[in-house]
Coordinates of C-alpha atoms in Angstrom, one line a residue:
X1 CA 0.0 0.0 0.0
X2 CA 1.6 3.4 -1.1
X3 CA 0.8 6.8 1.2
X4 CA -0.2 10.3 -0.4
X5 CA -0.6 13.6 0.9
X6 CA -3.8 13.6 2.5
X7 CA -5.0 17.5 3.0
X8 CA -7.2 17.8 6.3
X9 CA -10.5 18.2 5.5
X10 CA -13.4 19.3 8.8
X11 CA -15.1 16.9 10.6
X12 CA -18.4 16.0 10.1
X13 CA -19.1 17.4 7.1
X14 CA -21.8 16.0 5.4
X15 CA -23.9 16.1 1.8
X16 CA -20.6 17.7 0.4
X17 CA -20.1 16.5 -3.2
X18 CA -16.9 15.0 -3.6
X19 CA -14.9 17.6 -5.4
X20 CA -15.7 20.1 -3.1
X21 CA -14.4 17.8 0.0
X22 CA -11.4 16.9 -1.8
X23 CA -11.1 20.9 -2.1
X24 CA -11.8 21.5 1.8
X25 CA -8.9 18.8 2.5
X26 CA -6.4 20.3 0.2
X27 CA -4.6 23.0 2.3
X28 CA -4.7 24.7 5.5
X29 CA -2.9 26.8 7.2
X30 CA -2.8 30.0 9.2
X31 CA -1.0 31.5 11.9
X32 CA 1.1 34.0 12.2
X33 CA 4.3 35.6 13.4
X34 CA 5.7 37.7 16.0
X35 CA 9.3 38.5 17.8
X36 CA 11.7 36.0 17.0
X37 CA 13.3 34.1 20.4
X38 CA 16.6 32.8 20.6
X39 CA 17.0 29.9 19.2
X40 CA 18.1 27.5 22.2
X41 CA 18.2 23.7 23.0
X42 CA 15.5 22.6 25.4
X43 CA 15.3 19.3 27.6
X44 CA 11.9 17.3 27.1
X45 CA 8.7 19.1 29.0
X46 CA 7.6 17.0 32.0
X47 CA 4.5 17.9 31.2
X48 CA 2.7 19.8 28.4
X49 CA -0.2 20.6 30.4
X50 CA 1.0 24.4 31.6
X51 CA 1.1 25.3 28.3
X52 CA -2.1 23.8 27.0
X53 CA -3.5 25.7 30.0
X54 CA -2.0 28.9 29.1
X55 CA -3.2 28.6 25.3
X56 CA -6.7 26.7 25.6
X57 CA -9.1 29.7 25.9
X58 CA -7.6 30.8 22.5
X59 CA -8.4 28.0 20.4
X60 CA -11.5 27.6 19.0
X61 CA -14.0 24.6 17.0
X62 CA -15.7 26.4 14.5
X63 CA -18.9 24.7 13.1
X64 CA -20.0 25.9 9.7
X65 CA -23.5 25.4 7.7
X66 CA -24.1 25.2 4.0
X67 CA -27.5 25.2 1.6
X68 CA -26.9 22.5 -1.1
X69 CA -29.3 22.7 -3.7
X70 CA -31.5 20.3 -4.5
X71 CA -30.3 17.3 -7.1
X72 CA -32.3 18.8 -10.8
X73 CA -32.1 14.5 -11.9
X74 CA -34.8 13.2 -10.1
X75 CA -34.7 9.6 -11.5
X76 CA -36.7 7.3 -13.7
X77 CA -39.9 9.2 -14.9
X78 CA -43.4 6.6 -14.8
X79 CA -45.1 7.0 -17.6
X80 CA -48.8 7.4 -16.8
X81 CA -50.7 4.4 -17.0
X82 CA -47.6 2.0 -16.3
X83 CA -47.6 -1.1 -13.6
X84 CA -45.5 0.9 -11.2
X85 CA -48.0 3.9 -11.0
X86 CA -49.3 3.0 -8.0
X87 CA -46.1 1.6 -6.4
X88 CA -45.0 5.3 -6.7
X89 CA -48.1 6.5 -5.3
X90 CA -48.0 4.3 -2.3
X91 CA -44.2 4.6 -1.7
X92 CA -42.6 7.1 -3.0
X93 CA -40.1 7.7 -5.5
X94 CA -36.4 7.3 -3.7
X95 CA -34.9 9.1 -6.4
X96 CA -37.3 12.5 -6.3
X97 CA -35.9 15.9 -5.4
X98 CA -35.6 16.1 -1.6
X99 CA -35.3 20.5 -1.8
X100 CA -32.6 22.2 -0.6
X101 CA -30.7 20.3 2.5
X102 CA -28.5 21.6 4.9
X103 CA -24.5 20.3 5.3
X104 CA -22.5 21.1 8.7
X105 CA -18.6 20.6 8.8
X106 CA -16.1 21.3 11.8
X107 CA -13.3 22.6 11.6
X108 CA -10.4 24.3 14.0
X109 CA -9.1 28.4 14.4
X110 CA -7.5 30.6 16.6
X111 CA -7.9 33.9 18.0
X112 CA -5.2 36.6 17.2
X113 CA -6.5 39.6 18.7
X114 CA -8.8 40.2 22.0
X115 CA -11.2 42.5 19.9
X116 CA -12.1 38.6 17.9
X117 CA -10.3 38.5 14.9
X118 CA -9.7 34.6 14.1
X119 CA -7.7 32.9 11.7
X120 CA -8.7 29.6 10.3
X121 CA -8.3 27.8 6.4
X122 CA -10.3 28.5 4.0
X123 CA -12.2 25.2 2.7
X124 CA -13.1 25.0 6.6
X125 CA -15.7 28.2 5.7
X126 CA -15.5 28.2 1.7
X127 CA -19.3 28.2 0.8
X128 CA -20.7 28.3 4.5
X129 CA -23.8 30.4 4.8
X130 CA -23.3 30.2 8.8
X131 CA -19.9 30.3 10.8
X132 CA -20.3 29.6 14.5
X133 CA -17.3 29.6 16.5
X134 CA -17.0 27.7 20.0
X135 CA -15.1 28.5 22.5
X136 CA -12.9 26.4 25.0
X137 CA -15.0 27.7 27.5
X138 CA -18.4 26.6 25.8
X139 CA -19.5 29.9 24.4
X140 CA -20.5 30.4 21.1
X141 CA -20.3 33.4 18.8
X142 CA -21.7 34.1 15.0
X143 CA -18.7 35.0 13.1
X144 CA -18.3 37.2 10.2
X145 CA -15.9 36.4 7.1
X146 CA -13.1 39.4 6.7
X147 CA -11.5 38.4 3.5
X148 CA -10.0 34.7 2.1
X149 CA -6.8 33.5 0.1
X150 CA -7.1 30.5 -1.7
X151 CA -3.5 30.5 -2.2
X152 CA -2.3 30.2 1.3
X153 CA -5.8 28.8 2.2
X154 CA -6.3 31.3 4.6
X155 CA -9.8 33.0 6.1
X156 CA -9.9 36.0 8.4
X157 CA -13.0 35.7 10.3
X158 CA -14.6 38.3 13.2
X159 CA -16.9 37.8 16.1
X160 CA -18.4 40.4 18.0
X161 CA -17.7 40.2 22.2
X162 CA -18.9 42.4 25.0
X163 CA -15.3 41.6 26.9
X164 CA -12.0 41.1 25.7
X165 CA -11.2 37.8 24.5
X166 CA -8.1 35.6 24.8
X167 CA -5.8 35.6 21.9
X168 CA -2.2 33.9 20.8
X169 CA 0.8 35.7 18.9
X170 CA 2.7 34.5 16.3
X171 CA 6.2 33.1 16.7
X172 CA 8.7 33.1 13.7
X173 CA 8.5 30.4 12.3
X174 CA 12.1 30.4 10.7
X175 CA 13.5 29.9 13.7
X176 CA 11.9 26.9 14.5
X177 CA 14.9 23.9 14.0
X178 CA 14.5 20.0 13.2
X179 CA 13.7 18.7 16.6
X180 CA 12.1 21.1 18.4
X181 CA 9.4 20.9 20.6
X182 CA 5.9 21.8 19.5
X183 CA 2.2 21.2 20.3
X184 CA -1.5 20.8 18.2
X185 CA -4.4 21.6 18.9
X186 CA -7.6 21.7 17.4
X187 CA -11.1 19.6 16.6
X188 CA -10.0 16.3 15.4
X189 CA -12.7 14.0 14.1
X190 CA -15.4 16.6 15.6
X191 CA -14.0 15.0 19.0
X192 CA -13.7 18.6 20.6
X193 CA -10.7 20.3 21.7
X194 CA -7.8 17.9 21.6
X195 CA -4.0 18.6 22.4
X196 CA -1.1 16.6 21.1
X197 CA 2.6 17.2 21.0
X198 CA 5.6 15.9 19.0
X199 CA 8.9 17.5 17.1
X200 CA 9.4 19.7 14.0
X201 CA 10.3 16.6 11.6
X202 CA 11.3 18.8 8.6
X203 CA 11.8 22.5 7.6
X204 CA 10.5 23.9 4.1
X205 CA 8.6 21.3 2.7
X206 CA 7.1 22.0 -0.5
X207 CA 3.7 20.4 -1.3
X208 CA 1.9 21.7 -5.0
X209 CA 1.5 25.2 -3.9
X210 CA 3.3 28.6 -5.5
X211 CA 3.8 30.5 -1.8
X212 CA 4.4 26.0 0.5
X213 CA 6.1 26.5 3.2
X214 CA 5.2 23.6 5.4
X215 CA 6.6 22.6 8.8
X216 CA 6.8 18.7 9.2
X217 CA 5.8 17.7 12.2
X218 CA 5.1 13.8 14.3
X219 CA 2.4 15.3 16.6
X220 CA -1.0 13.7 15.8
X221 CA -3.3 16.1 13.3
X222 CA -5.7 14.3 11.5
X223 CA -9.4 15.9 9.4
X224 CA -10.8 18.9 11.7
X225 CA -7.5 19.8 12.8
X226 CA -7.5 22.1 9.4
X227 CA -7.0 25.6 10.7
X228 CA -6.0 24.6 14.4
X229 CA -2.4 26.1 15.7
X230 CA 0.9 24.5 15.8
X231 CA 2.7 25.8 18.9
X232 CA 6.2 26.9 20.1
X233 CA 7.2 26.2 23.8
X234 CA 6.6 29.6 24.4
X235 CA 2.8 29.3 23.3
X236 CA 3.2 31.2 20.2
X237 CA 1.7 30.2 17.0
X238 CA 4.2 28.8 14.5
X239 CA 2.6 26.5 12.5
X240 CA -1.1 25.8 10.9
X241 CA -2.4 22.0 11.0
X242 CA -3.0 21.8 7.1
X243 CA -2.4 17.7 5.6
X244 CA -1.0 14.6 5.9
X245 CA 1.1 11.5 4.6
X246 CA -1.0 8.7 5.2
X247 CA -2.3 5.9 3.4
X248 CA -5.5 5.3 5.3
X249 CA -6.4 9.2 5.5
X250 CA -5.2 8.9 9.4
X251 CA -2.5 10.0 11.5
X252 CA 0.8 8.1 11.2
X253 CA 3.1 10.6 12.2
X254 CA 3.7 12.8 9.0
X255 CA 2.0 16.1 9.1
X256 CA 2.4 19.2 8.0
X257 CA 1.6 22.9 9.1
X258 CA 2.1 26.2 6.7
X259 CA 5.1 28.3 8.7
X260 CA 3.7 31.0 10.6
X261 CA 5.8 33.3 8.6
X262 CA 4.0 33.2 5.5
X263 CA 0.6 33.0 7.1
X264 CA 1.0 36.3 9.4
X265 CA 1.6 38.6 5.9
X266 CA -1.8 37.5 4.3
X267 CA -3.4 37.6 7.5
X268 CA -2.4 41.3 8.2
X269 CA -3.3 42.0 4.6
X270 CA -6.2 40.5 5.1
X271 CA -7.1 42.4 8.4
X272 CA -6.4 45.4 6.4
X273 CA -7.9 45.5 2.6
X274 CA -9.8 41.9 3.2
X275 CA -7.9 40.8 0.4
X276 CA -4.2 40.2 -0.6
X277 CA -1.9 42.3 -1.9
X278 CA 1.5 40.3 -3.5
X279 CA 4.3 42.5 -5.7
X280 CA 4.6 41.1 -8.9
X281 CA 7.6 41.5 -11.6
X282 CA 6.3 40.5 -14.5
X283 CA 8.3 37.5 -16.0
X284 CA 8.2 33.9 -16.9
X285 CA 11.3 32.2 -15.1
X286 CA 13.3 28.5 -14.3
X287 CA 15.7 27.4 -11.9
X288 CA 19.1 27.3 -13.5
X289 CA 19.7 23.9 -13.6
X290 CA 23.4 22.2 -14.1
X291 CA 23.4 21.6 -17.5
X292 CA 21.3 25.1 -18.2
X293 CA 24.1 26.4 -16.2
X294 CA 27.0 24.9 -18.3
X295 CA 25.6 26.1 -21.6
X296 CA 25.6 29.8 -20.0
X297 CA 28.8 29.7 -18.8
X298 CA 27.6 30.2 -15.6
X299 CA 30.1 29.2 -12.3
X300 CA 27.2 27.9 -10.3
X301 CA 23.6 26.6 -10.9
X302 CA 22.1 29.2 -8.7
X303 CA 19.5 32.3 -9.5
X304 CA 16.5 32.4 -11.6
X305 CA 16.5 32.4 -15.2
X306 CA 13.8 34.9 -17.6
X307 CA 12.4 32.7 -20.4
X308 CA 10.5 35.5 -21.2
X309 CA 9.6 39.2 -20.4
X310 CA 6.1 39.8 -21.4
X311 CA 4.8 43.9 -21.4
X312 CA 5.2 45.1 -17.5
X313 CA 7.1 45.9 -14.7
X314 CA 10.0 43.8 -15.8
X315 CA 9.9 44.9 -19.1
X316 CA 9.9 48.6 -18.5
X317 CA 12.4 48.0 -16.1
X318 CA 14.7 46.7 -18.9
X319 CA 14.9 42.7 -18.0
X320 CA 15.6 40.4 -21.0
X321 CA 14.9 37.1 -21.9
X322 CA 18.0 34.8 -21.4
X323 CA 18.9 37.1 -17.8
X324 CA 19.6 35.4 -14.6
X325 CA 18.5 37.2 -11.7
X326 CA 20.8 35.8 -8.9
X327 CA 19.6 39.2 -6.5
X328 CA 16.6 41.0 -5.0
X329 CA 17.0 44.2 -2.9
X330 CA 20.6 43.2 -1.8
X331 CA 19.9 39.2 -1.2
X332 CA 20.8 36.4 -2.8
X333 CA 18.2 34.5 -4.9
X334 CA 18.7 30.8 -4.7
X335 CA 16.5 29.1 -7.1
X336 CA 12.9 30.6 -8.7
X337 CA 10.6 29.6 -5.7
X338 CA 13.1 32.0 -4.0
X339 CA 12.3 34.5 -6.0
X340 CA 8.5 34.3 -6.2
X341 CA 8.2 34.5 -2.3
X342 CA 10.2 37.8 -2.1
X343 CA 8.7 39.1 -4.8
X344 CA 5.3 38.5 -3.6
X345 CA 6.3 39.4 0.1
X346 CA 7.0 43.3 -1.5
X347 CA 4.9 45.9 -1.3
X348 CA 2.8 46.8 -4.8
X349 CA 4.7 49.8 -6.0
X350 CA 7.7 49.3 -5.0
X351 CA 10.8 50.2 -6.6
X352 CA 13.2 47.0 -6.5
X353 CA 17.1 46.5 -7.4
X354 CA 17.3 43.5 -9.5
X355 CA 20.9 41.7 -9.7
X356 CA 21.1 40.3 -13.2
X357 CA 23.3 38.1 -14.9
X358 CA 23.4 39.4 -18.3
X359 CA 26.4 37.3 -20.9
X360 CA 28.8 36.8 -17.9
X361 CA 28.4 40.4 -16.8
X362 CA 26.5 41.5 -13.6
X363 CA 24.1 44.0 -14.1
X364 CA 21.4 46.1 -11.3
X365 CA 17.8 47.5 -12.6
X366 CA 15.6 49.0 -11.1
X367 CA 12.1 47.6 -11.0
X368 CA 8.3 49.2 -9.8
X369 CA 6.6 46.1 -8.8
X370 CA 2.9 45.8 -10.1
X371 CA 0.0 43.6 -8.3
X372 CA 0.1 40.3 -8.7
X373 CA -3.8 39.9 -8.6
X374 CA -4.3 42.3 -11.5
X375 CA -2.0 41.0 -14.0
X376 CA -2.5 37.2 -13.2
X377 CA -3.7 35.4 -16.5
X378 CA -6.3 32.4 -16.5
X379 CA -6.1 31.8 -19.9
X380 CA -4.3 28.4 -21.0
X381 CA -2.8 28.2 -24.2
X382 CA -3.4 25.4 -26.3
X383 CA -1.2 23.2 -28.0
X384 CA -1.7 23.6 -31.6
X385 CA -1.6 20.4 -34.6
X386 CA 1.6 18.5 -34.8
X387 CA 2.6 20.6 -38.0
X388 CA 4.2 19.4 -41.2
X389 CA 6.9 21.0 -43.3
X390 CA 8.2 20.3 -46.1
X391 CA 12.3 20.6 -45.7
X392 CA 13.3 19.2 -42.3
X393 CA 16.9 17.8 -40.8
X394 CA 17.6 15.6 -37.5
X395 CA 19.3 17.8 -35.4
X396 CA 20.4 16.6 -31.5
X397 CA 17.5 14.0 -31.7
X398 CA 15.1 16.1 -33.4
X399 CA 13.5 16.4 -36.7
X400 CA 13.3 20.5 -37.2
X401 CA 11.6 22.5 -39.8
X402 CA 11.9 26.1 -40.4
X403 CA 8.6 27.9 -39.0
X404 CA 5.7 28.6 -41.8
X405 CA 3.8 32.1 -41.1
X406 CA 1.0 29.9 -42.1
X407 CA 1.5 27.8 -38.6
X408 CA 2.0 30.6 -36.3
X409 CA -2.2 30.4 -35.4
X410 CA -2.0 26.6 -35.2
X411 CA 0.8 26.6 -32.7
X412 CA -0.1 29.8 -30.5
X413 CA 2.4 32.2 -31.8
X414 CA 2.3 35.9 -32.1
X415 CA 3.0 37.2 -35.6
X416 CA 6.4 37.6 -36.4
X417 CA 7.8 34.5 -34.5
X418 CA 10.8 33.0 -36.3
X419 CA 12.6 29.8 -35.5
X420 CA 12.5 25.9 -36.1
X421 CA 9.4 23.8 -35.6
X422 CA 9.8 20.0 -34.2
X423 CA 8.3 17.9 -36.0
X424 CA 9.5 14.2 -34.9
X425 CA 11.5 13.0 -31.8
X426 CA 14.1 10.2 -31.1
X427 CA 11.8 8.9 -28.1
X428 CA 14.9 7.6 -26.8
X429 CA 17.1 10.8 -27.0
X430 CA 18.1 13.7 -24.3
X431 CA 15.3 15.8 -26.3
X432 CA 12.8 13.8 -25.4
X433 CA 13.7 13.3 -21.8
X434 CA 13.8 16.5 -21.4
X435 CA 10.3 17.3 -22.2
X436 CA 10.5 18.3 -25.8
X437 CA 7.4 17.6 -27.9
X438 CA 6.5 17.7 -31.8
X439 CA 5.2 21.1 -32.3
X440 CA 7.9 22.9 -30.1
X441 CA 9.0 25.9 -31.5
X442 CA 12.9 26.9 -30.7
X443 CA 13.2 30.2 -31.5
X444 CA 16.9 30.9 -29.9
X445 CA 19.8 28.7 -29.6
X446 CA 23.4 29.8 -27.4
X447 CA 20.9 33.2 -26.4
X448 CA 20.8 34.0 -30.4
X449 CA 18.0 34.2 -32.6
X450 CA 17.6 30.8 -35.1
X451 CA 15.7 31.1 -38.1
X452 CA 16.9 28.6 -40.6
X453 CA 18.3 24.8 -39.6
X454 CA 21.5 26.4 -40.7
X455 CA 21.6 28.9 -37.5
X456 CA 21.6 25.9 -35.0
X457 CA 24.2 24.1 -36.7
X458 CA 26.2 27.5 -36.6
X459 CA 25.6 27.7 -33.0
X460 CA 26.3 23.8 -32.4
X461 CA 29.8 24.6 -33.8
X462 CA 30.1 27.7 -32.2
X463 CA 29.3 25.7 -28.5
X464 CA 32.1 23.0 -29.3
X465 CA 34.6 25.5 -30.4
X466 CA 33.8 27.1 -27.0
X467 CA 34.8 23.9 -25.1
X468 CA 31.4 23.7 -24.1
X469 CA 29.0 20.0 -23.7
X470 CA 26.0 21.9 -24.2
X471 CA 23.7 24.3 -25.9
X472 CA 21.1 26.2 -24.6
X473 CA 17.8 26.3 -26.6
X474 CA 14.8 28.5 -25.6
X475 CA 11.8 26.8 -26.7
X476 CA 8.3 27.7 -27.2
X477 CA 5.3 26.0 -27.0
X478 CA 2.3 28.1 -27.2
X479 CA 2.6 31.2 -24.7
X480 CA 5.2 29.4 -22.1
X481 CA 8.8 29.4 -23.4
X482 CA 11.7 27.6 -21.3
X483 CA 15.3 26.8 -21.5
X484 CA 16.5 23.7 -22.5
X485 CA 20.4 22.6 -22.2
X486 CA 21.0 19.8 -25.1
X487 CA 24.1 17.8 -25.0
X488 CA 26.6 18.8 -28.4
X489 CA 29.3 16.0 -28.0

């Protein structure tokens, strides 16, 4: 039996279609973030039970409600007249519309401020009509929904109190270390409030999302714990209960909880636009990988390389296609996941210095960020025919023919786009392997322009002559270009 990720999902939910459960279990996080401690070695607690005490009031069940509509198929239609008339009559049809029916699910939260703000995921409350939160004393508040991102799976919610209420802080999260100490609680299985303890297992996991950031921990989460805290010894908040490895859906020691330190930005821009607010550069980008790095030249396979620079900030901020950016405002950028979390941790507006890598020379620009939430695209390209021309060569394991204007439409591609098309593959070639498909479109080859078979050749000699084992290719397919380092020996 193999184990997946298993995103939490609330407990108890109940006429949820399928999708939209497998959507409520796919993330969860929240939490947040405030002065970092000293990063010291601590013996094993004797007891946990001080700190549950001192966090308890805090942490919260929230129960949610949801109108689904009634099924519109309401089974086998009898005609009038037939044998089972009166069968339907007398009993029913099982398969009529029932009306609209109510759904609960339970889910877990935390309260970060004493005038009721409380953080939770989002599929705990996506959809809900109702959001009732319970507290660890019994009482129950209506809650309000400040502003959600799907991203992060993070919901902002308010309650209105006559007193103060008990709240947690955030804790950085990035000083948390493999092995330390931390705690869970939350509303596993609808049990009620439930504490369990264990270890950081892992630092920076990476699951499918753009913004991951997960903590692994061993301490027992399992469905309702989505949205419930993941404590420090000091009772702050550094983690968010959010999925798990499992191949029965239950606990088995892997878990995971989004970092505190990417959960406490959205909630604050949350708290104060109810929506999000990420920077945004304005380029398509790859990690430099070894070979990529080889064909540039490049001493180490570090930065993030621009496959393209369609109109906006980057563009008018005079980034190319073929640049590495290996810095952002005076740090070091590691790989392109790097990138994307500083970027989007800027403020909208911004002017940024951009360290760029530019044929073997350094080079700093100077970029206004734009808004990631305005410019993002929803539009997929779609591959276009596997075309056919009439004159084509093997080259490095493919079969290339020069682009037609006549093929531009088929495969995508503005007007004006010159280069080689692929028509046919060597399945069993580097090409291939690395993701090249018939209707690819290279349009550069060694960071020039290639608009004949006899181009490539010149910059296959050109690479050799260099010394070099590779060439670097920039290939289209539809609107997403990316480099691709082919072996020339």
């Amino acid at each position: 039996m193999t184990s997946e990720i298993t995103p939490l999902a609330p407990a108890g939910s109940r006429h949820r279609p399928v999708r939209a459960l497998m959507l409520a279990l796919a993330t969860g996080l929240a939490l947040a973030l405030a002065p970092a401690t000293p990063s010291v070695a601590r013996a094993a607690p004797d007891s946990f039970a001080d700190l549950a005490d001192m966090v308890s009031p805090a942490v919260v069940n929230i129960t949610t409600s949801t109108t689904i509509a009634a099924p519109t198929d309401g089974g086998p239609i009898v005609p009038e007249g037939s044998p089972f008339e009166d069968f339907f009559k007398r009993f029913g049809n099982p398969n009529a519309p029932r009306g609209p029916q109510r759904s609960n699910a339970l889910g877990s939260g935390f309260v970060i401020s004493e005038d009721g703000y409380i953080v939770t995921n989002n599929h705990v409350i996506e959809g809900a009509d109702e959001i009732s939160i319970e507290f660890f004393s019994g009482k129950t508040l209506d809650a309000k929904l400040i502003g959600t991102d799907p991203k992060t799976d993070i919901a902002l919610l308010k309650v209105e109190s006559d007193e103060p209420l008990p709240f947690v802080n955030f804790g950085d999260s990035n000083v948390m270390r493999v092995g330390d100490w931390v705690m869970a609680m939350g509303n596993p299985l609808g049990q009620g409030f439930s504490v369990s303890a264990g270890i950081v297992s892992a630092r920076n996991r990476e699951l499918s999302g753009t913004y991951d950031d997960f903590i692994q921990t061993d301490a027992a989460i399992n469905r309702g714990n989505s949205g419930g805290p993941l404590f420090n010894m000091d009772g702050q908040v550094i983690g968010v209960n959010t999925a798990i490895l499992s191949p029965n859906g239950g606990s088995i020691g892997i878990g995971f909880s989004m970092a505190s330190n990417v959960v406490s930005k959205v909630v604050q821009q949350l708290k104060d636009f109810g929506e999000t607010r990420r920077g945004w550069l304005g380029v398509r980008i790859q990690d430099v990988t070894p070979d990529v790095a080889e064909a540039m030249g490049l001493k180490d396979p570090k930065g993030a390389l621009v496959t393209d620079v369609p109109d906006g900030p980057a563009k008018d901020g005079g980034v190319l296609s073929g640049d590495v950016i290996v810095g952002f405002e005076g740090t070091a950028i590691s790989d392109t996941r790097d990138l994307v979390r500083r970027v989007a941790d800027a403020d909208v507006g911004k002017a940024v210095r951009l360290e760029v890598l530019r044929e073997g020379k350094t080079q700093t620009l100077l970029v206004t960020l734009g808004r990631r939430e305005e410019a993002e695209a929803t539009e997929t390209a779609a591959a276009g025919e596997d075309p056919v021309t009439p004159e084509s060569k093997d080259v490095l394991g493919m079969t290339l023919g020069v682009l037609g204007a006549d093929q531009l439409s088929d495969l995508n591609l503005p007007q004006g786009t010159e280069g080689l098309v692929v028509t046919g593959l060597d399945e069993t070639g580097e090409a291939y392997d690395k993701g090249v498909r018939a209707g690819d479109v290279i349009t550069e080859a060694g960071q020039q322009k290639v608009a004949s078979i006899a181009d490539l050749e010149a910059r296959i000699s050109e690479a050799k002559d260099a010394g070099r084992k590779s060439l670097l290719l920039l290939i289209r397919r539809g609107a997403d270009p990316r480099f691709v380092a082919l072996s020339v020996e």
